[in-house]
XYZ file of C-alpha atoms in Angstrom:
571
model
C 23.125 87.551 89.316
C 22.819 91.169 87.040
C 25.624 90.260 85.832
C 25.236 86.363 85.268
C 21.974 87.681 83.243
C 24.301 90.310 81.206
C 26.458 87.614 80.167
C 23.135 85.073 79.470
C 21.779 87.703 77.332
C 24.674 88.410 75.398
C 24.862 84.503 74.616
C 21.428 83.894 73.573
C 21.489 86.560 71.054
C 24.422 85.066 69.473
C 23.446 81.862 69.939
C 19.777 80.886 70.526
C 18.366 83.575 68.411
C 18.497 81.688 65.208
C 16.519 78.678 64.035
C 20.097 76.551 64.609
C 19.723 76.836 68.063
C 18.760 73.953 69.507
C 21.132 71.802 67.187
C 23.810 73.985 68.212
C 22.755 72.488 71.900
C 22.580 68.840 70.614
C 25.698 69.314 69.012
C 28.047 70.640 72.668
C 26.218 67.642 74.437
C 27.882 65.593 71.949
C 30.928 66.937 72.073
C 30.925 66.530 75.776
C 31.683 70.554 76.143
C 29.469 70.308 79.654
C 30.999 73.687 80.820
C 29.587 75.626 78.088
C 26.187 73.509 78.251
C 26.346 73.880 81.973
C 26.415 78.132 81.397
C 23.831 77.716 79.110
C 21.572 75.545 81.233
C 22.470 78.579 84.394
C 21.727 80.686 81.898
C 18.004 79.497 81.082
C 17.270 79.556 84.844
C 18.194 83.475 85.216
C 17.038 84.803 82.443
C 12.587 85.619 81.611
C 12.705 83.305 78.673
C 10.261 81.204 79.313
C 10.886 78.082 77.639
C 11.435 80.142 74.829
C 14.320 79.223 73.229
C 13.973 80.813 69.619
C 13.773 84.425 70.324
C 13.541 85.645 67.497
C 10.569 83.516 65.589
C 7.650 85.732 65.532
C 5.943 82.671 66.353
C 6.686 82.545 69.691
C 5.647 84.894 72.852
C 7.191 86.334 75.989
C 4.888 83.575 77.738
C 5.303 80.206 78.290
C 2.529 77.890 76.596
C 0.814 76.531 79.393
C -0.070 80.346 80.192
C -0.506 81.055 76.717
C -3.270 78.170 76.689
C -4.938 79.488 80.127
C -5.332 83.239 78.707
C -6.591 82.344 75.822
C -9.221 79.907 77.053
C -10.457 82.524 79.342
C -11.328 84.518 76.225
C -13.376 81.915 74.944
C -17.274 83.419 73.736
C -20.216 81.909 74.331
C -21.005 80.892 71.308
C -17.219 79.394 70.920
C -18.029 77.082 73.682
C -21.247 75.553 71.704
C -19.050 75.185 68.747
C -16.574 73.727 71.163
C -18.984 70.848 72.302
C -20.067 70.205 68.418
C -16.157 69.968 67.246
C -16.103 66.538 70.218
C -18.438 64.840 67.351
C -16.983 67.074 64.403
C -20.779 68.018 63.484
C -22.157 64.528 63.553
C -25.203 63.222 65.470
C -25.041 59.709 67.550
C -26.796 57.858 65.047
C -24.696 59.157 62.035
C -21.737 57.781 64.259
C -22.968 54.493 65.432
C -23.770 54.126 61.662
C -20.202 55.152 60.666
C -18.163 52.668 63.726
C -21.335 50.020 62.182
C -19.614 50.391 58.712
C -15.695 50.604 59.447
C -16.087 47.123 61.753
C -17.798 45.267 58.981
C -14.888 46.822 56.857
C -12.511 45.399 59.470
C -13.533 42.351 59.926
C -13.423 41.695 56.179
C -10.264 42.560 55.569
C -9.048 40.433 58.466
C -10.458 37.234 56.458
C -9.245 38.405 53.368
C -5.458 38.977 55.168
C -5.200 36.623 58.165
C -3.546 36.750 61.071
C -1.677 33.624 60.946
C 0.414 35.040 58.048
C 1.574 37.446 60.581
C 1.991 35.245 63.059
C 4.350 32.785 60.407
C 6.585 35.938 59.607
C 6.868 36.620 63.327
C 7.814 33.631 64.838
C 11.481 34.237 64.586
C 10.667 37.422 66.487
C 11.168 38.038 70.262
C 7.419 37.477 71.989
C 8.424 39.560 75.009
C 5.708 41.501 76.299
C 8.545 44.292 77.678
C 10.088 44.185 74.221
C 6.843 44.589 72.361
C 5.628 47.104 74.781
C 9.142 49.353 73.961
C 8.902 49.060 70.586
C 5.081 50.894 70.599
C 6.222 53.380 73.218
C 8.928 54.301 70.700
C 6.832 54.214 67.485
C 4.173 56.361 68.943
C 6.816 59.004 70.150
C 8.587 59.002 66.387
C 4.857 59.512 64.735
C 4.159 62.567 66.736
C 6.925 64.227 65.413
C 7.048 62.650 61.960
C 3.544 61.493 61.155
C 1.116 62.439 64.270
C -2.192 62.114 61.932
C -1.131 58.341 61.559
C -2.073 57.613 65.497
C -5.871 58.806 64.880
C -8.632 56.836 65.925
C -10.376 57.568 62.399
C -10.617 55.733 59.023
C -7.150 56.296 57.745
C -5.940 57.915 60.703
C -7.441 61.138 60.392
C -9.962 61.165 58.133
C -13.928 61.580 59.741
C -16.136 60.268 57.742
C -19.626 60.503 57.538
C -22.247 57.711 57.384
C -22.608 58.140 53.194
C -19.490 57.908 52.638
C -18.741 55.027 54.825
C -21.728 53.023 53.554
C -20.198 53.280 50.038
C -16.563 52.439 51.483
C -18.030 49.366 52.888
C -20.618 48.345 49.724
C -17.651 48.422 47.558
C -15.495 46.714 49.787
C -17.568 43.991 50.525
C -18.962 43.291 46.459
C -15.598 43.811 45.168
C -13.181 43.502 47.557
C -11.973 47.018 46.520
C -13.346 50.641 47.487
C -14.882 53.181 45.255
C -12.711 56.462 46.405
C -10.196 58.597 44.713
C -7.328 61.071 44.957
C -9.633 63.804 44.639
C -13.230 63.333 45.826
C -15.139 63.579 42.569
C -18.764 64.380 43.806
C -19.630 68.261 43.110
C -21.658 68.765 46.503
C -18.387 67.903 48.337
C -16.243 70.639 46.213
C -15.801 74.143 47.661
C -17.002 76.963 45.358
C -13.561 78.690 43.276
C -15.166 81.775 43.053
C -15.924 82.460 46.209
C -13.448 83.093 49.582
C -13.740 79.551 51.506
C -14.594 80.931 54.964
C -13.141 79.903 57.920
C -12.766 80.280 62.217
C -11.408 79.384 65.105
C -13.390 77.718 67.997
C -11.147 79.358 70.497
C -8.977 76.598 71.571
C -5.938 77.548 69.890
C -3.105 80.007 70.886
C -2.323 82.850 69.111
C 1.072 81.733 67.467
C -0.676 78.234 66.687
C -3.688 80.033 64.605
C -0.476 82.095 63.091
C 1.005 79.016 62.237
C -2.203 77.570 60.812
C -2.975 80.737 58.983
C 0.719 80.299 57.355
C -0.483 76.763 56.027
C -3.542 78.066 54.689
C -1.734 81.324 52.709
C 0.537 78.552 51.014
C -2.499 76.722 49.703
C -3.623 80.276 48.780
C -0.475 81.609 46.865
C -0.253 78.138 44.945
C -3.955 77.919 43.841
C -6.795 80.533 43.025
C -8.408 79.116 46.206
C -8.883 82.455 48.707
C -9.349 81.899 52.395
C -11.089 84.163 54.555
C -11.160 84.274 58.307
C -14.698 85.622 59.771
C -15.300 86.111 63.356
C -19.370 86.315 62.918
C -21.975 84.132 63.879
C -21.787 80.473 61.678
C -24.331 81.154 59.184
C -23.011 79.317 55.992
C -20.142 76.269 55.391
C -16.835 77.140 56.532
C -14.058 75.058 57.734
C -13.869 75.572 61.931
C -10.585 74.784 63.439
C -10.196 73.037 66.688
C -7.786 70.838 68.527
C -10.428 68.443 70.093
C -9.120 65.647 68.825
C -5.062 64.846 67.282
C -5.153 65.560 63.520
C -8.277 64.936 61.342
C -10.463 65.966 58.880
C -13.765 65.395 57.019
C -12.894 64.874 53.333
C -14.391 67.515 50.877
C -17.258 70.107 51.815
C -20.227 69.836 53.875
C -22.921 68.683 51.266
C -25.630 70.474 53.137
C -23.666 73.510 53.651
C -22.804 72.763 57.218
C -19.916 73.743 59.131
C -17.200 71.422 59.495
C -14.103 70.813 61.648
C -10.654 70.348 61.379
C -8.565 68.815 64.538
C -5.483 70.604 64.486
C -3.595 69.312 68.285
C -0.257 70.669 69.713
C 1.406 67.795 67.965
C 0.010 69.035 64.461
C 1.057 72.700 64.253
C 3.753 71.944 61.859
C 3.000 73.667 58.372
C 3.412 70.102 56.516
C 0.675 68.370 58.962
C -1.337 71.517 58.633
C -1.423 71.592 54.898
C -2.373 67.580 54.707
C -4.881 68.353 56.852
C -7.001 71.048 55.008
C -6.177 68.806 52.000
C -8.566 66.362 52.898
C -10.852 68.932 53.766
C -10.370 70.901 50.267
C -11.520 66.816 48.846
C -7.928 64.644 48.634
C -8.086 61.238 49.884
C -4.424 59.444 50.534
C -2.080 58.932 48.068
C -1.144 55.231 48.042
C -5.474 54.929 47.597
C -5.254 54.755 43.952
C -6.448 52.373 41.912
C -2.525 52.266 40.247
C -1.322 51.821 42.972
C 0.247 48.396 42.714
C 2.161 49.364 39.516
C 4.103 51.747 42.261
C 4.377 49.992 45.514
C 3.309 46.650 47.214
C 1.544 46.459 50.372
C 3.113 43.911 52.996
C 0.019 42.791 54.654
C 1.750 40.421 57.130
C 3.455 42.918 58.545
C 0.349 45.593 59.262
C -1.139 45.726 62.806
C -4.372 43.448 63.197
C -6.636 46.186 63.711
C -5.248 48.495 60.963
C -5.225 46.092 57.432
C -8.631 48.192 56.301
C -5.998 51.183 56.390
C -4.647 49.858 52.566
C -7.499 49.346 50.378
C -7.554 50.951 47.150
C -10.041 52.241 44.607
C -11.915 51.206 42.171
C -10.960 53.242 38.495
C -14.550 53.623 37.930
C -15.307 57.094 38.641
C -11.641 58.149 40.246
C -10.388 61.994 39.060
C -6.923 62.074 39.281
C -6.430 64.950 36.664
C -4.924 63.248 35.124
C -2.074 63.357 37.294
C 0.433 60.547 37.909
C 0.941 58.692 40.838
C 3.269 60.266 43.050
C 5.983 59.056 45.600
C 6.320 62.765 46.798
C 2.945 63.544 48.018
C 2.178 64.863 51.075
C -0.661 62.507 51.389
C 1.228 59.358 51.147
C 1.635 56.887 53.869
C 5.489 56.362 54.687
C 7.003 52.910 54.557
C 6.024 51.617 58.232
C 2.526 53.509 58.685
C 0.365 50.912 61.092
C 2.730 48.381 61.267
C 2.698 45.638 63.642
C 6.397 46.066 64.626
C 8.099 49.343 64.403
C 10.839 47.868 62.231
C 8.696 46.155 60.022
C 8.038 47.959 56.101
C 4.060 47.887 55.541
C 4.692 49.734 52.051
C 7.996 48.778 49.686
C 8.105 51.137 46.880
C 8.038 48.727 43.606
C 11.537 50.448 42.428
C 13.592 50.440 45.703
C 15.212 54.043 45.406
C 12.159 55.655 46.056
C 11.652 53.791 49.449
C 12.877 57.402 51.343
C 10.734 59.341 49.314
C 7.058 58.312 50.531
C 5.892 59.844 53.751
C 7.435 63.392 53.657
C 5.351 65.983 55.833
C 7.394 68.925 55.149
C 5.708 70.456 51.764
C 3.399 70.579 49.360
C 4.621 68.199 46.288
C 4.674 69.472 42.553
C 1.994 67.298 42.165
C -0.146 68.070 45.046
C -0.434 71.346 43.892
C -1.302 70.759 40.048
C -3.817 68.335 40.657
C -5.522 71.094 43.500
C -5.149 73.486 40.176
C -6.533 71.111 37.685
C -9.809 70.322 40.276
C -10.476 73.587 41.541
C -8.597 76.274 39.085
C -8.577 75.304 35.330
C -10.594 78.007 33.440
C -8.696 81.193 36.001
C -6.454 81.857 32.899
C -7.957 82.600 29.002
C -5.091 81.075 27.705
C -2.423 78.163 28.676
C 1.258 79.404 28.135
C 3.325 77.137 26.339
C 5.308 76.087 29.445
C 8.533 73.504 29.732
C 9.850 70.740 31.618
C 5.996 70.056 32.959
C 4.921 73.536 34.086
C 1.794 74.996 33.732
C 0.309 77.982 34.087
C 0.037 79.633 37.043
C -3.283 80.705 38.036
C -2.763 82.924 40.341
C -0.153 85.072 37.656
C -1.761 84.138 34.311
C 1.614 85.512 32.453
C 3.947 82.877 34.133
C 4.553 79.368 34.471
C 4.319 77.276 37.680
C 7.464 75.326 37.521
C 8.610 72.293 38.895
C 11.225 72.165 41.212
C 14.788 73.029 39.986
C 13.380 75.033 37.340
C 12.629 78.827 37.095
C 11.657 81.519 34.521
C 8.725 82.947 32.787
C 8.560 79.406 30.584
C 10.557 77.425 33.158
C 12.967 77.358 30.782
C 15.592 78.129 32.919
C 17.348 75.847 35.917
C 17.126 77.384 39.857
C 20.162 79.041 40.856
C 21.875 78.007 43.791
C 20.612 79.095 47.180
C 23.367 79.614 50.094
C 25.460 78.514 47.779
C 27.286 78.970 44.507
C 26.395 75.892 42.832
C 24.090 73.960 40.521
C 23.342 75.111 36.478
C 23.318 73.238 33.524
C 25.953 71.144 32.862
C 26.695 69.491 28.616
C 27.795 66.328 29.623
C 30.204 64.128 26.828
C 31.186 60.530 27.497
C 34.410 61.797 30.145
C 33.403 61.821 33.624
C 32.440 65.321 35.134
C 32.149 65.752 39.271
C 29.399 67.033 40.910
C 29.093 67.607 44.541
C 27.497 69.518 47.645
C 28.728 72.623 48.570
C 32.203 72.681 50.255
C 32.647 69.015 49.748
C 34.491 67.197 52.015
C 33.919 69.477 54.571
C 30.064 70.130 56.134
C 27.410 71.973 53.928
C 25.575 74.467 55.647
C 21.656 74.330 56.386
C 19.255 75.753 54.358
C 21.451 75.490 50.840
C 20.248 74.223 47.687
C 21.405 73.320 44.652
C 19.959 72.318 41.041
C 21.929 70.565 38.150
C 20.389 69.915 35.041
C 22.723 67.345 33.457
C 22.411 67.273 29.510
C 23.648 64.300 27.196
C 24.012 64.694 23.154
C 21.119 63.640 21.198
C 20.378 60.030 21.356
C 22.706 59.357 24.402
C 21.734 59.218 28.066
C 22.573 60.296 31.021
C 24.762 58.149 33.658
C 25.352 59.101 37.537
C 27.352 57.485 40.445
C 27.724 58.424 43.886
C 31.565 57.945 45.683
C 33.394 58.651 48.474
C 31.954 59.805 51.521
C 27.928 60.520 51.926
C 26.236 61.660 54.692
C 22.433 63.500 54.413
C 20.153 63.752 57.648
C 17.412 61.291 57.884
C 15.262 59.458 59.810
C 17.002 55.964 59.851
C 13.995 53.524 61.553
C 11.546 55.156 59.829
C 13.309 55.050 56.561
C 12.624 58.704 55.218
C 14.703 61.434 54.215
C 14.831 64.784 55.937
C 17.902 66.036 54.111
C 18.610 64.607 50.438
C 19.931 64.161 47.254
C 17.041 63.663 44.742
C 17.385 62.612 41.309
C 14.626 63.480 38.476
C 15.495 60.748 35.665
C 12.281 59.959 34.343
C 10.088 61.507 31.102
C 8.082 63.822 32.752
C 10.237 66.502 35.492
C 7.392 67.233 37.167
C 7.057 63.653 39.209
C 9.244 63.676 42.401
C 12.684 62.109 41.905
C 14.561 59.226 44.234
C 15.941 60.623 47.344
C 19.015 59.428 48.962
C 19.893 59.874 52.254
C 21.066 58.551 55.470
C 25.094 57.537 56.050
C 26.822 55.365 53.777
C 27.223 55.759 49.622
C 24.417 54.678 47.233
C 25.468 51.788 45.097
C 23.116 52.595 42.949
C 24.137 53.453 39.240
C 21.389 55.919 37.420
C 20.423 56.080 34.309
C 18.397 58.540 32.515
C 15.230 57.585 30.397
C 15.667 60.666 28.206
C 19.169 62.831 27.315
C 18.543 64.864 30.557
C 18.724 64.230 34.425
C 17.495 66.576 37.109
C 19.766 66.542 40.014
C 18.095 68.704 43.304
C 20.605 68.673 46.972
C 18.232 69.849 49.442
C 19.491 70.690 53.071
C 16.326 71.672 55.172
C 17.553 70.488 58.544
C 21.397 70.236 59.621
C 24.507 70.248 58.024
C 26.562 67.374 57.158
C 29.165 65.734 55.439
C 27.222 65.818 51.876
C 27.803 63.542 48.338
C 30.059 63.643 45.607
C 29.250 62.146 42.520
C 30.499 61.424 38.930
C 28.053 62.018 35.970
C 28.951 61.538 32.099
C 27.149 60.781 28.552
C 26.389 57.023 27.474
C 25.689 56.101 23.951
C 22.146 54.210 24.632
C 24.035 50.654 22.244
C 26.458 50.956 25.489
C 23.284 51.528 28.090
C 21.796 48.137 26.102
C 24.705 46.369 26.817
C 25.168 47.083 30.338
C 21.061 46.306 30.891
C 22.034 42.927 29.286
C 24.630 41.586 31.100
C 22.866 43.236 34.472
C 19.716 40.834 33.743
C 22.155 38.050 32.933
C 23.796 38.540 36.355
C 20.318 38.893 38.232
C 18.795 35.866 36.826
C 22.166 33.895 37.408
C 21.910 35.178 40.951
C 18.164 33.855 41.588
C 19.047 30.857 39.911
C 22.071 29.802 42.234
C 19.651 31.284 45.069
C 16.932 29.061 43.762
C 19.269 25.680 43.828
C 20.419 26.430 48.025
């Protein structure tokens, strides 16, 4: 057995210890080499690991969580246990909460008349109607969310956001006189905004492990390092606002600060300590509503009605433009605060959101990072007189307010200005590229064989003045993603519109992109980004186009899309 456990340790330092471990695993059980998995499996059993499988991620302790959960419960104060018993509620007394449920059923039951059933029922009666089959296909969803979306399976408005009786009241007046709700991106009311100029003070009420407040903490230094926001942890007795962190119940969050100063909770559950998750989370609490909210929303996607759950149809309602503050910020496919394609739908299979230009389907829903835009508009609410001056910045930076010299730069771009394009990371690859009307190749790094996880790669393709720029995927493609729920984990995105800033179209999944893109200026952004797993990558041809070609070729598409709905239209 010594030296069984000599031999275990050996392997787990060359094997387990880095964050490609457990792919490594999947990948043997794939290839069917049992032996080897077998030796690992022996290997587990003999050796103190504890079900801890990445050894070397700080994050993680010589014991095993369910211990980790018992010691630190038995530490819990006195005065943690109150707090404990006032996170069940988040804060709120029964009558503010029968008032609240009293608003969101009216809500409910409105939107029900205004979307009925029986449209659902039409667009499902090709279906299967098997209980067992229906029954499945939750059981599956509900696993997928956890990892992918967990704040989505909340019993609040939205999921996960707590509201209080005001702001439910005004949900519902607006609702029900026009149909529509008066809300916004960012909540606009200045009792609900955190003070700038002052550290935003915050606890735990004891019912978190050490590595999950580490991995909250993480979360809430991001938001810090991107924003002049300052957070400040304080073990004291609760004497003034702060934000209390608890796992009482899945993920969710009040939106904006206490208006009466009072402290205020945010659910964080085993299923939400991801750093993505996390972040959404103290977004609503820092005064961001969802995403897909907006009152522009329709120019950007349509809601599928018939296909959302019964219960769930007052999920989609949108604002009213009277007094929204979106900074002035554009609607953004990218943002961690936007529903992804099947959030609440009746069927697991079934698209409750359908971007309005199709390649940015596998963009909305991402939970892995902050978007460009997420951060700017925190900047814009909460930051915009931390700098004297604004630097003239390029392709739709801004300054920095947290290093008043520099510009905060969109992705792909770097530099003092962001005048320059992002190197290559893991990789040699990426730069700027002076495209003429020949065909140049661009692909992922050691193309046809597997990229490598974790590189990165930036193109900025340039045409001559007054052309644009043209790009075509070919041969092989294969980018990790999640397939049924139709979002990309892995991906190629592509930046082609006026303003670099807005998050690109991300491709994905197995199988090449017919697409053919075309630039709206004379340059393209082109961003690889392998997060997750290797794989067998892209390969694509890019070249100039005089824009009296580009005319021609949107011509005779149009004449071969309305000759298409026209033959469809006579069947």
């Amino acid at each position: 057995m010594a030296l069984l456990k000599s031999f275990c340790s050996n392997i787990f330092s060359n094997f387990i210890s880095t964050a490609t471990g457990i792919r490594n695993l999947a990948l043997i059980i794939s290839n069917d080499y049992w032996l080897i998995f077998v030796l690992i499996i022996l290997c587990t059993c003999s050796t103190s690991i504890d079900g801890a499988f990445f050894l070397n991620d700080p994050l993680l302790s010589s014991t095993s969580f369910h211990d980790e959960k018992r010691i630190e419960s038995s530490r819990i104060t006195a005065t943690q246990r109150i707090i404990r018993e006032k996170a069940k509620t988040f804060g709120q007394t029964a009558e503010e909460i029968q008032k609240v449920k009293y608003y969101l059923e009216k809500i409910r039951k409105f939107e029900a008349k205004q979307h009925p059933e029986e449209a659902v029922q039409r667009y499902t009666a090709k279906r299967s109607t098997a209980v067992g089959t229906e029954i499945a296909k939750f059981e599956r969803r509900q696993k997928d969310n956890i990892v992918l979306n967990p704040e989505e399976n909340g019993r609040y408005y939205e999921g996960d956001i707590v509201l209080d009786a005001e702001q439910a009241y005004q949900i519902y007046e607006s609702t029900i006189q026009h149909g529509r709700r008066i809300k916004r991106k960012f909540i606009r009311s200045e009792l609900r905004r955190w003070d700038s100029h002052k550290p935003i003070v915050y606890s735990f009420d004891g019912s978190h492990t050490r590595r999950e407040q580490r991995v909250i903490e993480l979360a809430l230094e991001h938001w810090q390092n991107i924003t002049c926001l300052n957070f400040e942890r304080r073990n004291d007795e609760i004497q003034e606002n702060r934000i209390i962190f608890t796992d009482i119940d899945g993920c969710a969050s009040n939106v904006g600060r206490h208006p009466l100063g009072e402290p205020q909770f945010v659910s964080l559950a085993p299923e939400c300590i991801r750093l993505g998750v996390i972040a959404h989370e103290v977004a609503h609490a820092l005064g961001f509503w969802h995403e897909q909210s907006r009152p522009d929303r329709d120019n950007y996607v349509t809601v599928r009605w018939e296909n959302i759950d019964r219960d769930s149809k007052g999920q989609f309602l949108k604002e009213l433009p009277v007094d929204v503050d979106n900074g002035n910020v554009p609607y953004d496919y990218g943002s961690i605060m936007h529903y992804r394609s099947k959030a609440f739908g009746r069927y697991d299979d079934l698209f409750t959101l359908n971007t309005n230009i199709m390649d940015y389907q596998k963009t909305i829903g991402q939970r892995d990072q902050l978007s460009f835009n997420d951060i700017r508009l925190m900047n814009v609410i909460y930051c915009s007189d931390s700098c004297p001056r604004k630097l003239p910045c390029q392709r739709g930076g801004y300054t920095d307010p947290r290093r008043c010299g520099r510009c905060r730069c969109p992705d792909g771009f770097t530099g003092k200005l962001c005048q320059l394009v992002m190197p290559g990371f893991g990789a040699d690859c990426g730069g700027r590229i002076e495209l003429t009307s020949s065909w140049r190749r661009i692909t992922s790094p050691n193309y046809p064989r597997e990229f490598k996880e974790g590189q990165e790669c930036s193109w900025l393709l340039v045409a001559p003045p007054g052309q644009r720029v043209q790009l075509r995927f070919y041969g092989e493609f294969e980018m990790y993603c999640k397939v049924r729920h139709s979002l990309c984990m892995d991906y190629i995105e592509i930046r082609n519109s006026t303003d670099f800033a807005n998050t690109g179209m991300r491709y994905c999944c197995y199988g090449t992109p017919k697409s053919s893109i075309m630039s709206a200026t004379e340059d393209m952004l082109v961003l690889f980004r392998s997060f997750y797993r290797g794989g067998k990558g892209f390969q694509a041809q890019v070249r100039a186009l005089p824009i009296s070609a580009l005319n021609i070729r949107r011509n005779r598409s149009a004449n071969e899309l309305n000759a298409n709905l026209n033959e469809y239209a006579t069947t």
